[in-house]
PDB file with SEQRES, HELIX, SHEET and CRYST1 records, atoms N, CA, C and O in Angstrom:
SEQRES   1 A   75  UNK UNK UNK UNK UNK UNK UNK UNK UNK UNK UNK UNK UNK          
SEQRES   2 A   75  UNK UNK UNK UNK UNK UNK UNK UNK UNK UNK UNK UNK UNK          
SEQRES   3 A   75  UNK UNK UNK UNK UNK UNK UNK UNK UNK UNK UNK UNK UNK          
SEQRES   4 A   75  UNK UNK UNK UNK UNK UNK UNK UNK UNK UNK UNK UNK UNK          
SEQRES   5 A   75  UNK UNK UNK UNK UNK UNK UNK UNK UNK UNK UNK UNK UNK          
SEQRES   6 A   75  UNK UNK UNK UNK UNK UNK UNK UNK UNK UNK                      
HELIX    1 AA1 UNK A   11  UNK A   13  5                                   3    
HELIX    2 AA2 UNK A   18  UNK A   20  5                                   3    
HELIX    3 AA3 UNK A   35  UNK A   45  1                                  11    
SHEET    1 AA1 3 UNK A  24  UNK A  27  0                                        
SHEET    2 AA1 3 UNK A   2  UNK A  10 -1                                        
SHEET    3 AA1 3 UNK A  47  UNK A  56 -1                                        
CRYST1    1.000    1.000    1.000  90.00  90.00  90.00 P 1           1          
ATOM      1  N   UNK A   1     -21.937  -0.399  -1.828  1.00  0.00           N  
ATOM      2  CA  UNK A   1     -21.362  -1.623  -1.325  1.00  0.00           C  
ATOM      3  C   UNK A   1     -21.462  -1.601   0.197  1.00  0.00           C  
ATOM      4  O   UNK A   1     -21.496  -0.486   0.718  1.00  0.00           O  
ATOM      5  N   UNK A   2     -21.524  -2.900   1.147  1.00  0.00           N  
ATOM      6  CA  UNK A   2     -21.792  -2.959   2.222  1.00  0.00           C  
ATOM      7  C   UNK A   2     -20.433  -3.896   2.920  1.00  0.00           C  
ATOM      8  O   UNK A   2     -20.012  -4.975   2.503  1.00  0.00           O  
ATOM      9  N   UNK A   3     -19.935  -3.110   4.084  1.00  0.00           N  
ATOM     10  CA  UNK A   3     -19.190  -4.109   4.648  1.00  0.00           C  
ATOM     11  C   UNK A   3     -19.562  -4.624   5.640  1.00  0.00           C  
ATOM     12  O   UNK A   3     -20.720  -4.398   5.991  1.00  0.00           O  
ATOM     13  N   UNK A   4     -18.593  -5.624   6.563  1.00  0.00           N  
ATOM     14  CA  UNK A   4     -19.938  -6.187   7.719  1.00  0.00           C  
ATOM     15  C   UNK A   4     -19.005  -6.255   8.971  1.00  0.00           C  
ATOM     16  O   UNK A   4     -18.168  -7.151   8.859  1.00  0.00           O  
ATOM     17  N   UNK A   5     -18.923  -5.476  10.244  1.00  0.00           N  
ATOM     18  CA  UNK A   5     -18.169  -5.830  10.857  1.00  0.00           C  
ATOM     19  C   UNK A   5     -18.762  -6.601  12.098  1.00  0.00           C  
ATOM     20  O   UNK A   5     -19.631  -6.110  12.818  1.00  0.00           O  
ATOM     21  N   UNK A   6     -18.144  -8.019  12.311  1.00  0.00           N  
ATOM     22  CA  UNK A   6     -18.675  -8.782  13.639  1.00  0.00           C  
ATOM     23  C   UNK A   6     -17.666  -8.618  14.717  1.00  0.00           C  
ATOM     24  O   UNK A   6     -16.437  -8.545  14.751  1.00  0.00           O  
ATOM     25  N   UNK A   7     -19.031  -8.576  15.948  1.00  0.00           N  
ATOM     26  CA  UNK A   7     -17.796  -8.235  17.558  1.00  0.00           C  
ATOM     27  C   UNK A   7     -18.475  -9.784  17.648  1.00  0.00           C  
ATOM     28  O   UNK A   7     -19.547 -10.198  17.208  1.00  0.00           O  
ATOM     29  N   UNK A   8     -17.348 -10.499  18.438  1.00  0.00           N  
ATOM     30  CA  UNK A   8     -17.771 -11.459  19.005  1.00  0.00           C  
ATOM     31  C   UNK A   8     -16.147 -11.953  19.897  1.00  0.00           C  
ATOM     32  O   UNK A   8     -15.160 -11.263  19.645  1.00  0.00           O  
ATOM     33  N   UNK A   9     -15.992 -13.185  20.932  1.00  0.00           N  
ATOM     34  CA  UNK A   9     -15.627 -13.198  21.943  1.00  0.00           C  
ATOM     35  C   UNK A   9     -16.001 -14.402  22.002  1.00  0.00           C  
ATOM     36  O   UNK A   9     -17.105 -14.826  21.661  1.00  0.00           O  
ATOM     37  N   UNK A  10     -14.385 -15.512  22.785  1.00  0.00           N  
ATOM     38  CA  UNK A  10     -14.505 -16.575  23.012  1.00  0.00           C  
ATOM     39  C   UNK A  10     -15.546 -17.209  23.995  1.00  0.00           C  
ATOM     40  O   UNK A  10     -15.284 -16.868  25.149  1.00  0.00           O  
ATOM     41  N   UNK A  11     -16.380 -17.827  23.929  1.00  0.00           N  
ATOM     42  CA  UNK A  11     -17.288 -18.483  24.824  1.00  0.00           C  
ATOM     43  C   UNK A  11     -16.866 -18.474  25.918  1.00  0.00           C  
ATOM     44  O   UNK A  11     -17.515 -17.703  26.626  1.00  0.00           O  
ATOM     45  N   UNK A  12     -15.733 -19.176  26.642  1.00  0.00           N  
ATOM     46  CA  UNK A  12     -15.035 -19.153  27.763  1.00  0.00           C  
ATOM     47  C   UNK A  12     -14.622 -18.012  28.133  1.00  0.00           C  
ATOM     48  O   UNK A  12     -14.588 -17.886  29.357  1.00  0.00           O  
ATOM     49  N   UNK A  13     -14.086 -16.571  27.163  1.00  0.00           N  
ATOM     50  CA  UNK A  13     -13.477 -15.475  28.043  1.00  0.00           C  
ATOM     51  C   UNK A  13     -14.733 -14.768  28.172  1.00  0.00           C  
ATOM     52  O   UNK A  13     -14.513 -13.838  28.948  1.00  0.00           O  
ATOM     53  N   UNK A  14     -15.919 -14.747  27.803  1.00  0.00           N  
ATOM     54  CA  UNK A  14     -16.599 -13.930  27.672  1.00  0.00           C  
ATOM     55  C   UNK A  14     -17.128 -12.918  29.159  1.00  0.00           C  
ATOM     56  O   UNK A  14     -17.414 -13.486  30.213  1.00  0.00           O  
ATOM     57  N   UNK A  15     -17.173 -11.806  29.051  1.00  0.00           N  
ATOM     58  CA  UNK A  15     -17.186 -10.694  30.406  1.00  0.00           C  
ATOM     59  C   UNK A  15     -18.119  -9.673  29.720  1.00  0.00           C  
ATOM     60  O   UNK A  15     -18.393  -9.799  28.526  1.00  0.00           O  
ATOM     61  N   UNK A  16     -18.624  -8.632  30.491  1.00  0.00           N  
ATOM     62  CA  UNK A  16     -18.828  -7.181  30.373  1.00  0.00           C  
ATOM     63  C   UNK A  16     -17.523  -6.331  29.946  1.00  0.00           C  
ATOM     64  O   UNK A  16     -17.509  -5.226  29.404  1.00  0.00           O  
ATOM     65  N   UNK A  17     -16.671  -6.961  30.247  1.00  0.00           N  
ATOM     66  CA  UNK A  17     -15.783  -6.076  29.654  1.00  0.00           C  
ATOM     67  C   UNK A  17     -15.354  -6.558  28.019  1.00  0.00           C  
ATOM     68  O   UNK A  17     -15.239  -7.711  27.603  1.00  0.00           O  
ATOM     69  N   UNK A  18     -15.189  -5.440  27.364  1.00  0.00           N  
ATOM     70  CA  UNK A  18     -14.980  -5.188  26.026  1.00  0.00           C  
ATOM     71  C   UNK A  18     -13.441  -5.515  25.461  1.00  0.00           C  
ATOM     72  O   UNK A  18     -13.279  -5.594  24.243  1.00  0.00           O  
ATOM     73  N   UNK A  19     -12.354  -5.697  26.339  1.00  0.00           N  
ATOM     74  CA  UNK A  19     -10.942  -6.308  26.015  1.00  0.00           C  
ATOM     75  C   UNK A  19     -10.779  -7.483  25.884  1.00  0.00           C  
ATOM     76  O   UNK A  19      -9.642  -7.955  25.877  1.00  0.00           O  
ATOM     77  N   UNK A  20     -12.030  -8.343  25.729  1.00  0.00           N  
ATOM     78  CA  UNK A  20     -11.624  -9.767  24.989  1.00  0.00           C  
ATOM     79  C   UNK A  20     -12.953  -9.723  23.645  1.00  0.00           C  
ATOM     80  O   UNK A  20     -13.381 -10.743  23.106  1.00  0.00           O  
ATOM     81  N   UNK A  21     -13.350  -8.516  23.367  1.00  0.00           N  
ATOM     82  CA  UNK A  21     -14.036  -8.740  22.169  1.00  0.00           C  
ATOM     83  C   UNK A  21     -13.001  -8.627  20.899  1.00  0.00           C  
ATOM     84  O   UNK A  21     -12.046  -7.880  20.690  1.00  0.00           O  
ATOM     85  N   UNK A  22     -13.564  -9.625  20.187  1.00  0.00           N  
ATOM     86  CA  UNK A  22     -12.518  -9.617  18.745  1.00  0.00           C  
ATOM     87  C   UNK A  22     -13.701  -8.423  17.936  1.00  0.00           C  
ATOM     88  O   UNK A  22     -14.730  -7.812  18.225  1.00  0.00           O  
ATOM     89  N   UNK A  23     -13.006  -8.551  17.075  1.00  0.00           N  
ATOM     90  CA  UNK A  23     -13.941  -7.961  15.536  1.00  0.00           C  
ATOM     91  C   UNK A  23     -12.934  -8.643  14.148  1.00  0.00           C  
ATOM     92  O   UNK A  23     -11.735  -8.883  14.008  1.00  0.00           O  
ATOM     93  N   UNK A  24     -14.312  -8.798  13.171  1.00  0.00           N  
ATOM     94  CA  UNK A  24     -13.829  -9.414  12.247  1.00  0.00           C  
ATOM     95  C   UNK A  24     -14.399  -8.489  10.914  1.00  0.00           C  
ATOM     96  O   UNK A  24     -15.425  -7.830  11.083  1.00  0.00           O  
ATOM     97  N   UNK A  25     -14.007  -8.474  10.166  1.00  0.00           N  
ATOM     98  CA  UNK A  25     -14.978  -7.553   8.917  1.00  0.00           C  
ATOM     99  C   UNK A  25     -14.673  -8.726   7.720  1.00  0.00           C  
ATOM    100  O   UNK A  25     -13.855  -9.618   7.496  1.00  0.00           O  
ATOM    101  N   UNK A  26     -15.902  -8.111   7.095  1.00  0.00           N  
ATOM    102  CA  UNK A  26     -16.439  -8.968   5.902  1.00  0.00           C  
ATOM    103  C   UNK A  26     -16.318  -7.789   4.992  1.00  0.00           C  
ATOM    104  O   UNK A  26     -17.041  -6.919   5.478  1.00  0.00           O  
ATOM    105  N   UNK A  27     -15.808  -7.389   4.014  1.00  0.00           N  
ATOM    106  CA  UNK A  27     -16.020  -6.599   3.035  1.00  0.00           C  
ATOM    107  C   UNK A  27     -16.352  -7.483   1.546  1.00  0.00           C  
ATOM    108  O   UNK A  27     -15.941  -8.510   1.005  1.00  0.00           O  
ATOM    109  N   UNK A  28     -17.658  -6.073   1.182  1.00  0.00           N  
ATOM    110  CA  UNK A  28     -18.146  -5.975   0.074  1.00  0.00           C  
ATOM    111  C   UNK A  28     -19.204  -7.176  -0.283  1.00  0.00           C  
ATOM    112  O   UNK A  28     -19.067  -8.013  -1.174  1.00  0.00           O  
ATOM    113  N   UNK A  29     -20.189  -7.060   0.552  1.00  0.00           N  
ATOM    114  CA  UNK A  29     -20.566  -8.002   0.791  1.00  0.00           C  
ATOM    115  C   UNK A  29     -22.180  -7.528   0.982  1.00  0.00           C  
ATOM    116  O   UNK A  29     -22.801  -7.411   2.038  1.00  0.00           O  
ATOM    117  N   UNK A  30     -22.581  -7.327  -0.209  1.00  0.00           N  
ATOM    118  CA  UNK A  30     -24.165  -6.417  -0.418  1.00  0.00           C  
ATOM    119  C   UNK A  30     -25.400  -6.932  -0.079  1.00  0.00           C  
ATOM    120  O   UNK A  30     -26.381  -6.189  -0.043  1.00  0.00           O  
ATOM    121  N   UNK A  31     -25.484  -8.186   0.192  1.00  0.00           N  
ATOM    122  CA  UNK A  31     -26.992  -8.969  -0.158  1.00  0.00           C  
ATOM    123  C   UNK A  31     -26.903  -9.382   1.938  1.00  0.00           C  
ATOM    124  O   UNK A  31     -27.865  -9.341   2.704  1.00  0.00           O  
ATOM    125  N   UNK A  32     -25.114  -9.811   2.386  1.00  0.00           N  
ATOM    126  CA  UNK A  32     -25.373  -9.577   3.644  1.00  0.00           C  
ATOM    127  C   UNK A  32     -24.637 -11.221   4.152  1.00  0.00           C  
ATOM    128  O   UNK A  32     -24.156 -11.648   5.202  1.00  0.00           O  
ATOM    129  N   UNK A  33     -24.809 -11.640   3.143  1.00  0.00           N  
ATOM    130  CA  UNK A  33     -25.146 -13.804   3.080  1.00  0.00           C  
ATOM    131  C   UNK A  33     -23.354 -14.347   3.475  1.00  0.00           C  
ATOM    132  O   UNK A  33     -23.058 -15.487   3.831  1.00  0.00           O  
ATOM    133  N   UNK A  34     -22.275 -13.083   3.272  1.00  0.00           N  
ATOM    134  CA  UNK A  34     -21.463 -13.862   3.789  1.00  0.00           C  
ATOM    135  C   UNK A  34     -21.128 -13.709   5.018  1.00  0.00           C  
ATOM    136  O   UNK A  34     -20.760 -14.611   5.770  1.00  0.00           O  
ATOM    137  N   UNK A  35     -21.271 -12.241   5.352  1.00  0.00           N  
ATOM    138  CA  UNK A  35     -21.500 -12.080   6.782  1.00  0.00           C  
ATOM    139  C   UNK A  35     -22.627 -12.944   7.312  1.00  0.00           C  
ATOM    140  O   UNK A  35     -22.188 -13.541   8.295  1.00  0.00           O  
ATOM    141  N   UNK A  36     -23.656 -13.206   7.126  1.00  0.00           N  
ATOM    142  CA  UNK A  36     -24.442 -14.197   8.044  1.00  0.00           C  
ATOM    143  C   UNK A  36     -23.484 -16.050   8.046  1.00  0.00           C  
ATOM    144  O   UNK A  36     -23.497 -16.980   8.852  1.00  0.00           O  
ATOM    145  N   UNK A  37     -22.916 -15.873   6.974  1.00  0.00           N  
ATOM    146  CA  UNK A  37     -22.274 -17.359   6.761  1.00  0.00           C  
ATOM    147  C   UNK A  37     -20.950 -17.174   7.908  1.00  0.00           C  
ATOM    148  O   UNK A  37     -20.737 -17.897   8.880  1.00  0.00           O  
ATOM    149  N   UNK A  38     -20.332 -16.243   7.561  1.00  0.00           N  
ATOM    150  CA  UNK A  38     -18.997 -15.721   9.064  1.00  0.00           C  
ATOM    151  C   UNK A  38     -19.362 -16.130  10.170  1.00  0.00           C  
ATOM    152  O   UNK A  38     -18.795 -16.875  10.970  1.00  0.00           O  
ATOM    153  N   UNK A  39     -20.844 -15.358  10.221  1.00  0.00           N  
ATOM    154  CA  UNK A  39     -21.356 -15.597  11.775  1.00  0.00           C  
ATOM    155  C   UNK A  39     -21.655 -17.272  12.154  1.00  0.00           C  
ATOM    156  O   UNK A  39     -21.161 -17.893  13.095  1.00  0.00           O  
ATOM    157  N   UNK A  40     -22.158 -17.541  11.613  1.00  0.00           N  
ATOM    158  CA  UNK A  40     -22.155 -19.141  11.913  1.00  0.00           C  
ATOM    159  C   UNK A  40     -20.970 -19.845  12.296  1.00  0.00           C  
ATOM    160  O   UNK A  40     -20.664 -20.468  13.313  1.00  0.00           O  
ATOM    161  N   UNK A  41     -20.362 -19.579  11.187  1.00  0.00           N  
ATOM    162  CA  UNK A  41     -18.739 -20.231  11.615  1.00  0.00           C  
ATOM    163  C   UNK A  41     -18.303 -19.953  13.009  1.00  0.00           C  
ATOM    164  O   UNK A  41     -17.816 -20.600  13.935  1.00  0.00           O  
ATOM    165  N   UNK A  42     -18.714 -18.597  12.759  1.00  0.00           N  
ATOM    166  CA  UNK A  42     -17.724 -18.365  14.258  1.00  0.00           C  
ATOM    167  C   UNK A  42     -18.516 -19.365  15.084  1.00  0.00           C  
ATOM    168  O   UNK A  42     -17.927 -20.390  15.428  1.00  0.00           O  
ATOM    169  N   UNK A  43     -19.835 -19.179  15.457  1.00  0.00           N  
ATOM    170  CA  UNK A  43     -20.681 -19.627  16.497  1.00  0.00           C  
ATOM    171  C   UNK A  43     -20.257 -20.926  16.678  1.00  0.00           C  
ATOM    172  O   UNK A  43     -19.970 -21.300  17.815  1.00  0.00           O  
ATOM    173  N   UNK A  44     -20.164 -21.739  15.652  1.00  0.00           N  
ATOM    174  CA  UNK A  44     -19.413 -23.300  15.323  1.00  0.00           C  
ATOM    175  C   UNK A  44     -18.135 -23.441  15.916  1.00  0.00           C  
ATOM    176  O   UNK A  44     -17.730 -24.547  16.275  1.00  0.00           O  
ATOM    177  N   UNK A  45     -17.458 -22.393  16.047  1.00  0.00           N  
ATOM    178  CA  UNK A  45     -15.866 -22.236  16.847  1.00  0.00           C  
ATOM    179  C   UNK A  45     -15.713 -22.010  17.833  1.00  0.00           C  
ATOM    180  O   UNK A  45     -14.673 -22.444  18.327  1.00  0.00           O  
ATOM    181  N   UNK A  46     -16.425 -21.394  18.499  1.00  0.00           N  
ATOM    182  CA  UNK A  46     -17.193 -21.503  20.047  1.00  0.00           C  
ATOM    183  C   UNK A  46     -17.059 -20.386  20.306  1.00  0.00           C  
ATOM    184  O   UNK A  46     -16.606 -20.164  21.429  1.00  0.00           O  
ATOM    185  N   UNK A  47     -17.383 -19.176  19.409  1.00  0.00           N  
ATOM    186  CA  UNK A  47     -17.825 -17.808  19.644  1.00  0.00           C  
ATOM    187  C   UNK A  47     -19.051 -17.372  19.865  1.00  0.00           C  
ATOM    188  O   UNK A  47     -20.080 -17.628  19.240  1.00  0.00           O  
ATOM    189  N   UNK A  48     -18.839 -16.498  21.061  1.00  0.00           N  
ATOM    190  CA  UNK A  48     -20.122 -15.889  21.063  1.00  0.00           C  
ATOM    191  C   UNK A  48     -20.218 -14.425  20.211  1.00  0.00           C  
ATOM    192  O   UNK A  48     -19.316 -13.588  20.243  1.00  0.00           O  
ATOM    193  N   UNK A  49     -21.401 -14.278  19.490  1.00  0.00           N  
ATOM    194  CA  UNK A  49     -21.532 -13.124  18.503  1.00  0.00           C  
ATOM    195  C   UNK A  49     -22.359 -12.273  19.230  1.00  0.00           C  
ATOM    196  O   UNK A  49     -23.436 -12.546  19.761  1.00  0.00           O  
ATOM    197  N   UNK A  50     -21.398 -10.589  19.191  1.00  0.00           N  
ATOM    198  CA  UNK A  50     -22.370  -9.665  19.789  1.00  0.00           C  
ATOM    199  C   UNK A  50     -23.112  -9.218  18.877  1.00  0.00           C  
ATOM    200  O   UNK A  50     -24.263  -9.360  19.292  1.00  0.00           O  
ATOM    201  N   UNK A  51     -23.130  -8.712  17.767  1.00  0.00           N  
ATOM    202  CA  UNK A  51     -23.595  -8.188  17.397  1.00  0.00           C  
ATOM    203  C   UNK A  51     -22.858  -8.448  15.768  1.00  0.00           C  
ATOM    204  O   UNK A  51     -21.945  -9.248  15.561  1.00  0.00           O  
ATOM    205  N   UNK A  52     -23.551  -7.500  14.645  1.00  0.00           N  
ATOM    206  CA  UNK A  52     -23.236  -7.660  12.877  1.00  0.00           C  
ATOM    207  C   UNK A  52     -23.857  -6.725  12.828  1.00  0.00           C  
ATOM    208  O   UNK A  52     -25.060  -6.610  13.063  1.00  0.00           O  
ATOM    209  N   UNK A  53     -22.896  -5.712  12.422  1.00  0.00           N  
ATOM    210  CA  UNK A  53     -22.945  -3.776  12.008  1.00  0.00           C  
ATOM    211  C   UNK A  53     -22.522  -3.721  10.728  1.00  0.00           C  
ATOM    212  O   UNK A  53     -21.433  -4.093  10.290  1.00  0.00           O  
ATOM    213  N   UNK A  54     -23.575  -3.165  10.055  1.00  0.00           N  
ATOM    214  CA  UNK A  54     -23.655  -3.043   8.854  1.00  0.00           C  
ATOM    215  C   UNK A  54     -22.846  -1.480   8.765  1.00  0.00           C  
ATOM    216  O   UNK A  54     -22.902  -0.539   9.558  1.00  0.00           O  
ATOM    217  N   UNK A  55     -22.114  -1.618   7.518  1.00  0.00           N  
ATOM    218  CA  UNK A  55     -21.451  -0.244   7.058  1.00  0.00           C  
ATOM    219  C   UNK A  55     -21.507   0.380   5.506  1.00  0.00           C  
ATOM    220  O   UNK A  55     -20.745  -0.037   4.633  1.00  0.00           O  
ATOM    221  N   UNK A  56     -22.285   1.202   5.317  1.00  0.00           N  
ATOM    222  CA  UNK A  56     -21.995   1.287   3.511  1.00  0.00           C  
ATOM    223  C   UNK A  56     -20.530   2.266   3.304  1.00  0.00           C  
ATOM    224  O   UNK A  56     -19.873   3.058   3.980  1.00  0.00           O  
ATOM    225  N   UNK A  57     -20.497   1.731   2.079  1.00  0.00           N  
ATOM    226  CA  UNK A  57     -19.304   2.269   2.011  1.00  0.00           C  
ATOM    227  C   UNK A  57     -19.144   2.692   0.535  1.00  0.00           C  
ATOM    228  O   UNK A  57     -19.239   1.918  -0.417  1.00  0.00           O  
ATOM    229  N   UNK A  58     -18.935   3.776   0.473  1.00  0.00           N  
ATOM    230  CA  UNK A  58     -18.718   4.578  -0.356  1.00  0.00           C  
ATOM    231  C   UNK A  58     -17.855   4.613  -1.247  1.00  0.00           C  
ATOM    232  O   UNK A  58     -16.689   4.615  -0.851  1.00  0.00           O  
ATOM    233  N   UNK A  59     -18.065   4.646  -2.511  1.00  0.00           N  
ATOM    234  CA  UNK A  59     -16.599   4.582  -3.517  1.00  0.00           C  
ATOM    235  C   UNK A  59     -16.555   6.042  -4.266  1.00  0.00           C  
ATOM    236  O   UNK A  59     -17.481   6.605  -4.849  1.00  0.00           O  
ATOM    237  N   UNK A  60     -15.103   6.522  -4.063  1.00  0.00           N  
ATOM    238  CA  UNK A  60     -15.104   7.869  -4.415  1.00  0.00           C  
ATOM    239  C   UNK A  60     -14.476   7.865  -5.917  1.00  0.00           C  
ATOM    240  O   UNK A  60     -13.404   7.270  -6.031  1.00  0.00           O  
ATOM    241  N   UNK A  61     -14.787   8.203  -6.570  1.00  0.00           N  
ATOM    242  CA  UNK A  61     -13.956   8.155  -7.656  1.00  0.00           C  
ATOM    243  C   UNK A  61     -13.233   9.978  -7.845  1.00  0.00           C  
ATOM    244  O   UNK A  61     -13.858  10.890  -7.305  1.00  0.00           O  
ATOM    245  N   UNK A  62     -12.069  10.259  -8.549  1.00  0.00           N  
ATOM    246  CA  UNK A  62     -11.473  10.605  -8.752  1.00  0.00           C  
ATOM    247  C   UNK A  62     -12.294  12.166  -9.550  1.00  0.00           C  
ATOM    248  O   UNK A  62     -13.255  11.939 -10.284  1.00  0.00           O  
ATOM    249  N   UNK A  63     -11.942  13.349  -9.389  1.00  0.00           N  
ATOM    250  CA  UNK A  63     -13.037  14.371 -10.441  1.00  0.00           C  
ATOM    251  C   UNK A  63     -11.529  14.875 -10.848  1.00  0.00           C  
ATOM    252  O   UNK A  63     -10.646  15.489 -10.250  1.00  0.00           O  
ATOM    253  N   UNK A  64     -11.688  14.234 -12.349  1.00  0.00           N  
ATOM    254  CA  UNK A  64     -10.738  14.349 -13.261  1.00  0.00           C  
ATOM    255  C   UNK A  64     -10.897  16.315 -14.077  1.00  0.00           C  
ATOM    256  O   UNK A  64      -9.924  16.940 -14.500  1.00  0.00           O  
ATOM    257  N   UNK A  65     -12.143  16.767 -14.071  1.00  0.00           N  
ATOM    258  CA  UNK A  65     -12.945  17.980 -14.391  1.00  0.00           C  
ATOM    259  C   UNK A  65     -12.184  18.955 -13.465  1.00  0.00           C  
ATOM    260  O   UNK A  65     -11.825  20.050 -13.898  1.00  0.00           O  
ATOM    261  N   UNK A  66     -11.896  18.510 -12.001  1.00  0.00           N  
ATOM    262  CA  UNK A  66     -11.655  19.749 -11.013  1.00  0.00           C  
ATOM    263  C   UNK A  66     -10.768  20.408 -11.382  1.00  0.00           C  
ATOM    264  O   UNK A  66      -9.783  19.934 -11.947  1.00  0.00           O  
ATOM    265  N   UNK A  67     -10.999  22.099 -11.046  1.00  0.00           N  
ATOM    266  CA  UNK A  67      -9.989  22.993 -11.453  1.00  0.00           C  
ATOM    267  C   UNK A  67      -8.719  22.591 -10.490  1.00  0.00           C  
ATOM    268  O   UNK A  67      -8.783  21.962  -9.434  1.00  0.00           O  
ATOM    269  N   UNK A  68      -7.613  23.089 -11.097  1.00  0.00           N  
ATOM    270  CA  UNK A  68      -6.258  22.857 -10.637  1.00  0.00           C  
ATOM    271  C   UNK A  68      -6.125  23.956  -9.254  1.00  0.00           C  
ATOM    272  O   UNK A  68      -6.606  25.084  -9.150  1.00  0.00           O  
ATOM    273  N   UNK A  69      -5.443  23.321  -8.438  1.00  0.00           N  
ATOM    274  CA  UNK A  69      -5.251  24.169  -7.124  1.00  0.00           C  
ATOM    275  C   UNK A  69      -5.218  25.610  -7.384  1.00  0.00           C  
ATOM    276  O   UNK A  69      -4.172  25.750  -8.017  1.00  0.00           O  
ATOM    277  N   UNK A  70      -5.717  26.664  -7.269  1.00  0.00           N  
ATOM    278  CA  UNK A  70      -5.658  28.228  -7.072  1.00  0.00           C  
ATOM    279  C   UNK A  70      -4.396  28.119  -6.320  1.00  0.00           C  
ATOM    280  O   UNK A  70      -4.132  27.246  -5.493  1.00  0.00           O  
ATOM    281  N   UNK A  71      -3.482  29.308  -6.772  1.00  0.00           N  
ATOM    282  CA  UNK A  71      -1.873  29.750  -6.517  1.00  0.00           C  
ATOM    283  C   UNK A  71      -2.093  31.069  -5.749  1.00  0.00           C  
ATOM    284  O   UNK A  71      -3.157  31.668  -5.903  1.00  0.00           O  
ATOM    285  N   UNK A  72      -1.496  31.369  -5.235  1.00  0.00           N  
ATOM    286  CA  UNK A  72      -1.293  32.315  -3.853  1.00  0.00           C  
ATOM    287  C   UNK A  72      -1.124  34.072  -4.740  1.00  0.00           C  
ATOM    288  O   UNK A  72      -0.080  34.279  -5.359  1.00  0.00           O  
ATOM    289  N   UNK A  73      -1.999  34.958  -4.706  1.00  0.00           N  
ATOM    290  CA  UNK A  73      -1.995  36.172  -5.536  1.00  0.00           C  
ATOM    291  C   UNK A  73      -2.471  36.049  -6.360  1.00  0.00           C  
ATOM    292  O   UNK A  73      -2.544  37.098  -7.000  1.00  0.00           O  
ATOM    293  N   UNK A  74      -3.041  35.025  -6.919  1.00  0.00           N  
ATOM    294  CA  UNK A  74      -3.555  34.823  -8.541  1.00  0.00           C  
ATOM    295  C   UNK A  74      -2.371  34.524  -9.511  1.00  0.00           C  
ATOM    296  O   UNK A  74      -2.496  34.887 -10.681  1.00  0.00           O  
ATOM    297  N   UNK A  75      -0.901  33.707  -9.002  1.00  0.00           N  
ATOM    298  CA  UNK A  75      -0.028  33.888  -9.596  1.00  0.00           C  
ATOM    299  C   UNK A  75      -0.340  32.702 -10.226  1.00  0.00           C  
ATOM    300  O   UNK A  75       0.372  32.281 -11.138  1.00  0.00           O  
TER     301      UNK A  75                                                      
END                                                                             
């Protein structure tokens, strides 16, 4: 699974400096299409978009098999 995090920053505050960048995340979102749909919006709201960082993300499931914690002496 892929999440999507966007930096972007009001048109008007926009600087070199990084304390008026927002971030927004899109989770679970594999093919990419709603993060590109986010990004628009924003752009439509009068954001400027730095950038759309892709993240996979990993699902752990549980190992039901694993031995039980080892006890202190072999007790």
């Amino acid at each position: 699974m892929t999440d999507y995090t966007i930096y972007a920053s009001k048109r008007s505050e926009v600087s070199k400096s990084s304390r008026n960048m927002e971030h927004f995340v899109v989770e679970e979102d594999p093919d990419g299409s709603i993060a590109a749909a986010a990004k628009k919006e924003l752009q439509e709201l009068g954001y400027r978009v730095h950038g759309v960082i892709p993240r996979q993300v990993v699902e752990e499931e549980e190992d039901e098999t694993a031995a039980p914690p080892s006890t202190r002496n072999g007790r």
